[in-house]
Amino acid sequence: MVAVLNTHIPLAERLRPKTLGEVVGQQHLLGEGMALRVAFESGQPHSCILWGPPGVGKTTIARLMAHAFEAQFITISATLGGVKDIREAVEQASIWHGQGKQTIVFVDEVHRFNKSQQDAFLPHVESGLFTFIGATTENPSFEVNSALLSRAAVYVLQALSADDLDQIVAIAIMNNANVAIDVIAKQELIAYADGDARRLLNTLETLFVAANKEKVSTITQAWLNKVLGERMRRYDKGGEQFYDTISALHKSVRGSDPDAALYWLVRMLDGGADPRYMARRMIRMASEDIGLADPRALTMALDAANTYERLGSPEGELTLAQCVVYLAMAPKSNAVYKAFNAVKAHIKKDGTRPVPMHLRNAPTKLMKTLDYGKGYRYAHDEANGFAAGEHYLPDGMKDALFYEPLERGLEIKIAAKLRELRALNAKSNV
């Protein structure tokens, strides 16, 4: 049986830039006088980390570097590779080094390599056996070993702009003259690509194939949505973008901006983020940023989570929207949050102190004999239900003011009550 070789090359690969001048976007790095352009023109390769979202040209730039410096190019995928691939790359680079050739080792998704795997590159980078280029969608400060990071320049690539993506669509259309695309469909496609050229080109290729099969000459918005359907969601549920977006939502609620809070909520829901996760985050916001300034916020968040469980999507998503608007407009206080963290820090530093004898429970005769609970003042038997001057912290520990309510919402009343009680304590201890 004769094997049939699949010679199809994806559109994204066919249109990959062959020269620096063909690269779309990243002009803050590749423009005249910019950092990466200068590096290309120096004639001397150096190790670097290319950090940016998917589909912005990291692999393309690495390949162009190899071409510019007439270096051999080795690619390792950290998602699929391991120590064996690193060892083989070192062996091949050694052979080329003996022939007087330079080598660039490109590691895609380098953040997926563990510490020992990343460390395996260090001696060879230091010896000059090869130039290391890592690509990552995650913040290298957290995902790349400090030793490797210190030996590599970090270049931050940006998501492609709508104008950049418009150029890429034009290039793709030129290479597929049988199909056109109308303005509205193109705008929707560019929005869906969300700065990712690879996603844009892969989607265009799907559309071209479908259009040629159905003999469609112009891609319209209606036909686009019919072909792609649910794929038109733009949000990426994984990686740093996920945490950046939830951070934007949280900060919008904290900043009392209901419009921005709704925007980020819907962005995440539109992209397929789990509504249950969103509900959990709102419960956290209610405690961290609103607290006792409006205790109803926590109830609202819990109710929203329970309502979503009853209704599911899409009906239940409306209650999440209602909740996020309420949280944004509620009075804000992080007093409990700060007090909680202050107590944690104090206990970690202070150590374990015994419970004072008067606060201990005495359920047995022996415990009573040992003075457990002796001298305890039952607050309900005191005037106004408050035992003025009673000490509830461990013996020898100074009175601490961990919780300081703010003059906002319900905490205005709480603050007034606390001042009154503390004044009674101070008067009793005179």
mmCIF file of C-alpha atoms in Angstrom, residues 41-269:
data_model
loop_
_atom_site.group_PDB
_atom_site.id
_atom_site.type_symbol
_atom_site.label_atom_id
_atom_site.label_comp_id
_atom_site.label_asym_id
_atom_site.label_seq_id
_atom_site.Cartn_x
_atom_site.Cartn_y
_atom_site.Cartn_z
ATOM 1 C CA GLU A 41 20.809 44.987 12.884
ATOM 2 C CA SER A 42 23.588 44.348 15.410
ATOM 3 C CA GLY A 43 24.609 41.105 13.710
ATOM 4 C CA GLN A 44 25.047 39.472 17.107
ATOM 5 C CA PRO A 45 22.235 37.261 18.478
ATOM 6 C CA HIS A 46 21.441 37.336 22.180
ATOM 7 C CA SER A 47 19.245 35.211 24.414
ATOM 8 C CA CYS A 48 15.792 36.606 25.011
ATOM 9 C CA ILE A 49 12.256 35.917 26.181
ATOM 10 C CA LEU A 50 9.378 36.899 23.882
ATOM 11 C CA TRP A 51 6.367 37.489 26.111
ATOM 12 C CA GLY A 52 2.941 38.154 24.690
ATOM 13 C CA PRO A 53 -0.520 36.736 24.002
ATOM 14 C CA PRO A 54 -1.081 33.987 21.409
ATOM 15 C CA GLY A 55 -0.793 34.733 17.726
ATOM 16 C CA VAL A 56 1.221 37.963 17.868
ATOM 17 C CA GLY A 57 4.407 36.802 16.118
ATOM 18 C CA LYS A 58 6.659 35.240 18.747
ATOM 19 C CA THR A 59 7.588 32.215 16.629
ATOM 20 C CA THR A 60 7.894 34.336 13.498
ATOM 21 C CA ILE A 61 10.323 36.738 15.169
ATOM 22 C CA ALA A 62 12.434 33.847 16.479
ATOM 23 C CA ARG A 63 12.655 32.330 12.976
ATOM 24 C CA LEU A 64 13.520 35.689 11.444
ATOM 25 C CA MET A 65 16.284 36.091 14.023
ATOM 26 C CA ALA A 66 17.789 32.772 12.951
ATOM 27 C CA HIS A 67 17.599 33.857 9.320
ATOM 28 C CA ALA A 68 19.082 37.300 10.044
ATOM 29 C CA PHE A 69 22.051 35.803 11.902
ATOM 30 C CA GLU A 70 22.445 32.844 9.509
ATOM 31 C CA ALA A 71 22.002 30.536 12.493
ATOM 32 C CA GLN A 72 20.719 26.986 12.612
ATOM 33 C CA PHE A 73 17.249 26.856 14.152
ATOM 34 C CA ILE A 74 16.031 24.226 16.619
ATOM 35 C CA THR A 75 12.452 24.308 17.922
ATOM 36 C CA ILE A 76 11.350 22.634 21.147
ATOM 37 C CA SER A 77 7.735 22.633 22.286
ATOM 38 C CA ALA A 78 7.607 22.703 26.077
ATOM 39 C CA THR A 79 4.064 21.299 25.953
ATOM 40 C CA LEU A 80 5.261 18.135 24.203
ATOM 41 C CA GLY A 81 8.985 17.954 24.835
ATOM 42 C CA GLY A 82 11.196 17.128 27.792
ATOM 43 C CA VAL A 83 14.783 16.479 28.870
ATOM 44 C CA LYS A 84 15.357 14.145 25.898
ATOM 45 C CA ASP A 85 14.583 16.984 23.460
ATOM 46 C CA ILE A 86 16.888 19.343 25.343
ATOM 47 C CA ARG A 87 19.685 16.759 25.250
ATOM 48 C CA GLU A 88 19.224 16.223 21.505
ATOM 49 C CA ALA A 89 19.270 19.984 20.913
ATOM 50 C CA VAL A 90 22.538 20.278 22.844
ATOM 51 C CA GLU A 91 24.103 17.437 20.842
ATOM 52 C CA GLN A 92 23.040 18.957 17.520
ATOM 53 C CA ALA A 93 24.221 22.420 18.557
ATOM 54 C CA SER A 94 27.593 20.921 19.535
ATOM 55 C CA ILE A 95 27.974 19.405 16.074
ATOM 56 C CA TRP A 96 27.153 22.707 14.387
ATOM 57 C CA HIS A 97 29.413 24.574 16.799
ATOM 58 C CA GLY A 98 32.278 22.331 15.702
ATOM 59 C CA GLN A 99 31.500 23.346 12.117
ATOM 60 C CA GLY A 100 31.647 27.032 13.055
ATOM 61 C CA LYS A 101 27.877 27.527 12.807
ATOM 62 C CA GLN A 102 25.680 29.438 15.240
ATOM 63 C CA THR A 103 22.538 27.845 16.713
ATOM 64 C CA ILE A 104 19.346 29.343 18.054
ATOM 65 C CA VAL A 105 17.260 27.091 20.282
ATOM 66 C CA PHE A 106 13.660 28.270 20.370
ATOM 67 C CA VAL A 107 11.470 26.961 23.208
ATOM 68 C CA ASP A 108 7.773 27.568 22.657
ATOM 69 C CA GLU A 109 5.612 27.890 25.796
ATOM 70 C CA VAL A 110 8.781 27.853 27.900
ATOM 71 C CA HIS A 111 6.718 28.433 31.074
ATOM 72 C CA ARG A 112 5.522 24.835 30.796
ATOM 73 C CA PHE A 113 9.018 23.516 31.475
ATOM 74 C CA ASN A 114 9.695 22.889 35.162
ATOM 75 C CA LYS A 115 12.639 24.365 37.060
ATOM 76 C CA SER A 116 15.068 21.519 36.370
ATOM 77 C CA GLN A 117 14.219 21.542 32.661
ATOM 78 C CA GLN A 118 14.762 25.304 32.445
ATOM 79 C CA ASP A 119 18.002 24.973 34.414
ATOM 80 C CA ALA A 120 19.272 22.482 31.823
ATOM 81 C CA PHE A 121 19.744 25.356 29.352
ATOM 82 C CA LEU A 122 21.870 27.514 31.655
ATOM 83 C CA PRO A 123 25.385 26.051 31.177
ATOM 84 C CA HIS A 124 25.001 26.015 27.394
ATOM 85 C CA VAL A 125 23.701 29.574 27.259
ATOM 86 C CA GLU A 126 26.613 30.693 29.448
ATOM 87 C CA SER A 127 29.176 28.804 27.358
ATOM 88 C CA GLY A 128 27.808 30.311 24.163
ATOM 89 C CA LEU A 129 26.984 26.935 22.638
ATOM 90 C CA PHE A 130 23.667 28.337 21.473
ATOM 91 C CA THR A 131 21.433 31.372 21.781
ATOM 92 C CA PHE A 132 18.266 30.708 23.769
ATOM 93 C CA ILE A 133 14.929 32.223 22.754
ATOM 94 C CA GLY A 134 11.879 31.418 24.852
ATOM 95 C CA ALA A 135 8.287 32.265 23.987
ATOM 96 C CA THR A 136 5.631 32.538 26.664
ATOM 97 C CA THR A 137 2.091 33.763 27.093
ATOM 98 C CA GLU A 138 2.595 33.964 30.865
ATOM 99 C CA ASN A 139 4.393 36.582 32.930
ATOM 100 C CA PRO A 140 8.053 35.451 32.898
ATOM 101 C CA SER A 141 8.586 37.037 36.311
ATOM 102 C CA PHE A 142 6.529 34.185 37.757
ATOM 103 C CA GLU A 143 6.990 31.392 35.221
ATOM 104 C CA VAL A 144 10.657 31.543 34.174
ATOM 105 C CA ASN A 145 13.476 30.712 36.578
ATOM 106 C CA SER A 146 15.286 33.792 37.820
ATOM 107 C CA ALA A 147 18.658 32.335 36.761
ATOM 108 C CA LEU A 148 17.503 31.900 33.169
ATOM 109 C CA LEU A 149 15.605 35.184 33.213
ATOM 110 C CA SER A 150 18.727 37.078 34.300
ATOM 111 C CA ARG A 151 20.558 35.832 31.206
ATOM 112 C CA ALA A 152 17.867 36.840 28.723
ATOM 113 C CA ALA A 153 16.395 40.136 27.577
ATOM 114 C CA VAL A 154 12.606 40.272 27.872
ATOM 115 C CA TYR A 155 10.621 41.715 24.963
ATOM 116 C CA VAL A 156 6.909 42.341 25.531
ATOM 117 C CA LEU A 157 4.764 41.759 22.450
ATOM 118 C CA GLN A 158 1.295 43.266 22.231
ATOM 119 C CA ALA A 159 -2.004 41.936 20.917
ATOM 120 C CA LEU A 160 -2.480 43.027 17.318
ATOM 121 C CA SER A 161 -4.693 46.055 16.777
ATOM 122 C CA ALA A 162 -7.837 46.071 14.636
ATOM 123 C CA ASP A 163 -5.847 47.877 11.917
ATOM 124 C CA ASP A 164 -3.137 45.200 12.074
ATOM 125 C CA LEU A 165 -5.716 42.445 11.719
ATOM 126 C CA ASP A 166 -7.408 44.329 8.878
ATOM 127 C CA GLN A 167 -4.085 44.239 6.998
ATOM 128 C CA ILE A 168 -3.819 40.502 7.575
ATOM 129 C CA VAL A 169 -7.357 39.942 6.267
ATOM 130 C CA ALA A 170 -6.448 41.876 3.135
ATOM 131 C CA ILE A 171 -3.338 39.740 2.632
ATOM 132 C CA ALA A 172 -5.360 36.551 3.116
ATOM 133 C CA ILE A 173 -8.036 37.685 0.660
ATOM 134 C CA MET A 174 -5.337 38.456 -1.914
ATOM 135 C CA ASN A 175 -4.167 34.853 -1.559
ATOM 136 C CA ASN A 176 -7.701 33.518 -1.986
ATOM 137 C CA ALA A 177 -9.125 35.613 -4.800
ATOM 138 C CA ASN A 178 -12.284 33.475 -5.152
ATOM 139 C CA VAL A 179 -13.831 34.815 -1.917
ATOM 140 C CA ALA A 180 -14.529 38.364 -0.687
ATOM 141 C CA ILE A 181 -15.731 39.497 2.733
ATOM 142 C CA ASP A 182 -18.114 42.339 3.487
ATOM 143 C CA VAL A 183 -17.303 45.117 5.951
ATOM 144 C CA ILE A 184 -19.607 43.995 8.778
ATOM 145 C CA ALA A 185 -18.470 40.368 8.589
ATOM 146 C CA LYS A 186 -14.848 41.505 8.577
ATOM 147 C CA GLN A 187 -15.399 43.662 11.665
ATOM 148 C CA GLU A 188 -17.000 40.768 13.508
ATOM 149 C CA LEU A 189 -14.211 38.428 12.466
ATOM 150 C CA ILE A 190 -11.562 40.900 13.646
ATOM 151 C CA ALA A 191 -13.364 41.317 16.972
ATOM 152 C CA TYR A 192 -13.507 37.535 17.335
ATOM 153 C CA ALA A 193 -9.771 37.220 16.622
ATOM 154 C CA ASP A 194 -9.159 39.501 19.613
ATOM 155 C CA GLY A 195 -5.621 40.479 18.594
ATOM 156 C CA ASP A 196 -4.591 36.930 17.619
ATOM 157 C CA ALA A 197 -3.381 36.623 14.003
ATOM 158 C CA ARG A 198 -3.237 32.832 14.144
ATOM 159 C CA ARG A 199 -6.852 32.623 15.275
ATOM 160 C CA LEU A 200 -7.821 35.054 12.535
ATOM 161 C CA LEU A 201 -6.039 33.122 9.776
ATOM 162 C CA ASN A 202 -7.225 29.710 10.960
ATOM 163 C CA THR A 203 -10.796 31.022 11.022
ATOM 164 C CA LEU A 204 -10.414 32.581 7.590
ATOM 165 C CA GLU A 205 -9.132 29.293 6.235
ATOM 166 C CA THR A 206 -12.197 27.511 7.597
ATOM 167 C CA LEU A 207 -14.401 30.128 5.961
ATOM 168 C CA PHE A 208 -12.563 29.925 2.621
ATOM 169 C CA VAL A 209 -12.942 26.143 2.506
ATOM 170 C CA ALA A 210 -16.639 26.344 3.384
ATOM 171 C CA ALA A 211 -17.234 29.192 0.932
ATOM 172 C CA ASN A 212 -15.582 27.350 -1.951
ATOM 173 C CA LYS A 213 -17.544 24.200 -1.127
ATOM 174 C CA GLU A 214 -20.876 26.065 -1.006
ATOM 175 C CA LYS A 215 -19.912 28.342 -3.913
ATOM 176 C CA VAL A 216 -20.272 31.478 -1.763
ATOM 177 C CA SER A 217 -18.508 34.433 -3.342
ATOM 178 C CA THR A 218 -18.871 36.915 -0.458
ATOM 179 C CA ILE A 219 -18.686 36.188 3.259
ATOM 180 C CA THR A 220 -21.530 38.045 4.974
ATOM 181 C CA GLN A 221 -22.256 38.422 8.675
ATOM 182 C CA ALA A 222 -25.214 36.021 8.499
ATOM 183 C CA TRP A 223 -23.200 33.358 6.675
ATOM 184 C CA LEU A 224 -20.226 33.898 9.015
ATOM 185 C CA ASN A 225 -22.347 33.227 12.114
ATOM 186 C CA LYS A 226 -24.039 30.257 10.455
ATOM 187 C CA VAL A 227 -20.680 28.609 9.739
ATOM 188 C CA LEU A 228 -18.917 29.435 13.001
ATOM 189 C CA GLY A 229 -21.808 29.588 15.491
ATOM 190 C CA GLU A 230 -20.562 29.286 19.064
ATOM 191 C CA ARG A 231 -16.953 29.576 17.924
ATOM 192 C CA MET A 232 -17.494 33.331 17.724
ATOM 193 C CA ARG A 233 -16.900 33.676 21.447
ATOM 194 C CA ARG A 234 -13.834 35.848 21.850
ATOM 195 C CA TYR A 235 -12.690 35.226 25.399
ATOM 196 C CA ASP A 236 -9.826 32.884 26.245
ATOM 197 C CA LYS A 237 -10.646 31.018 29.441
ATOM 198 C CA GLY A 238 -7.069 30.093 30.216
ATOM 199 C CA GLY A 239 -3.778 31.754 31.014
ATOM 200 C CA GLU A 240 -2.936 35.222 32.193
ATOM 201 C CA GLN A 241 -5.771 36.864 30.257
ATOM 202 C CA PHE A 242 -8.251 35.068 32.509
ATOM 203 C CA TYR A 243 -6.721 36.547 35.645
ATOM 204 C CA ASP A 244 -6.283 39.970 34.071
ATOM 205 C CA THR A 245 -9.974 40.069 33.189
ATOM 206 C CA ILE A 246 -11.236 38.919 36.574
ATOM 207 C CA SER A 247 -8.885 41.516 38.097
ATOM 208 C CA ALA A 248 -10.499 44.194 35.930
ATOM 209 C CA LEU A 249 -13.944 43.083 37.105
ATOM 210 C CA HIS A 250 -12.927 43.108 40.768
ATOM 211 C CA LYS A 251 -11.304 46.541 40.502
ATOM 212 C CA SER A 252 -14.359 47.942 38.698
ATOM 213 C CA VAL A 253 -16.614 46.778 41.541
ATOM 214 C CA ARG A 254 -14.197 48.164 44.114
ATOM 215 C CA GLY A 255 -14.112 51.437 42.193
ATOM 216 C CA SER A 256 -17.946 51.675 42.213
ATOM 217 C CA ASP A 257 -18.258 51.665 38.415
ATOM 218 C CA PRO A 258 -21.345 49.560 37.538
ATOM 219 C CA ASP A 259 -20.913 50.033 33.779
ATOM 220 C CA ALA A 260 -17.336 48.740 33.752
ATOM 221 C CA ALA A 261 -18.256 45.932 36.161
ATOM 222 C CA LEU A 262 -21.064 44.810 33.841
ATOM 223 C CA TYR A 263 -18.759 45.055 30.831
ATOM 224 C CA TRP A 264 -16.102 42.766 32.329
ATOM 225 C CA LEU A 265 -18.707 40.351 33.678
ATOM 226 C CA VAL A 266 -20.319 39.967 30.260
ATOM 227 C CA ARG A 267 -16.918 39.735 28.553
ATOM 228 C CA MET A 268 -16.142 36.710 30.687
ATOM 229 C CA LEU A 269 -19.566 35.122 30.343
#
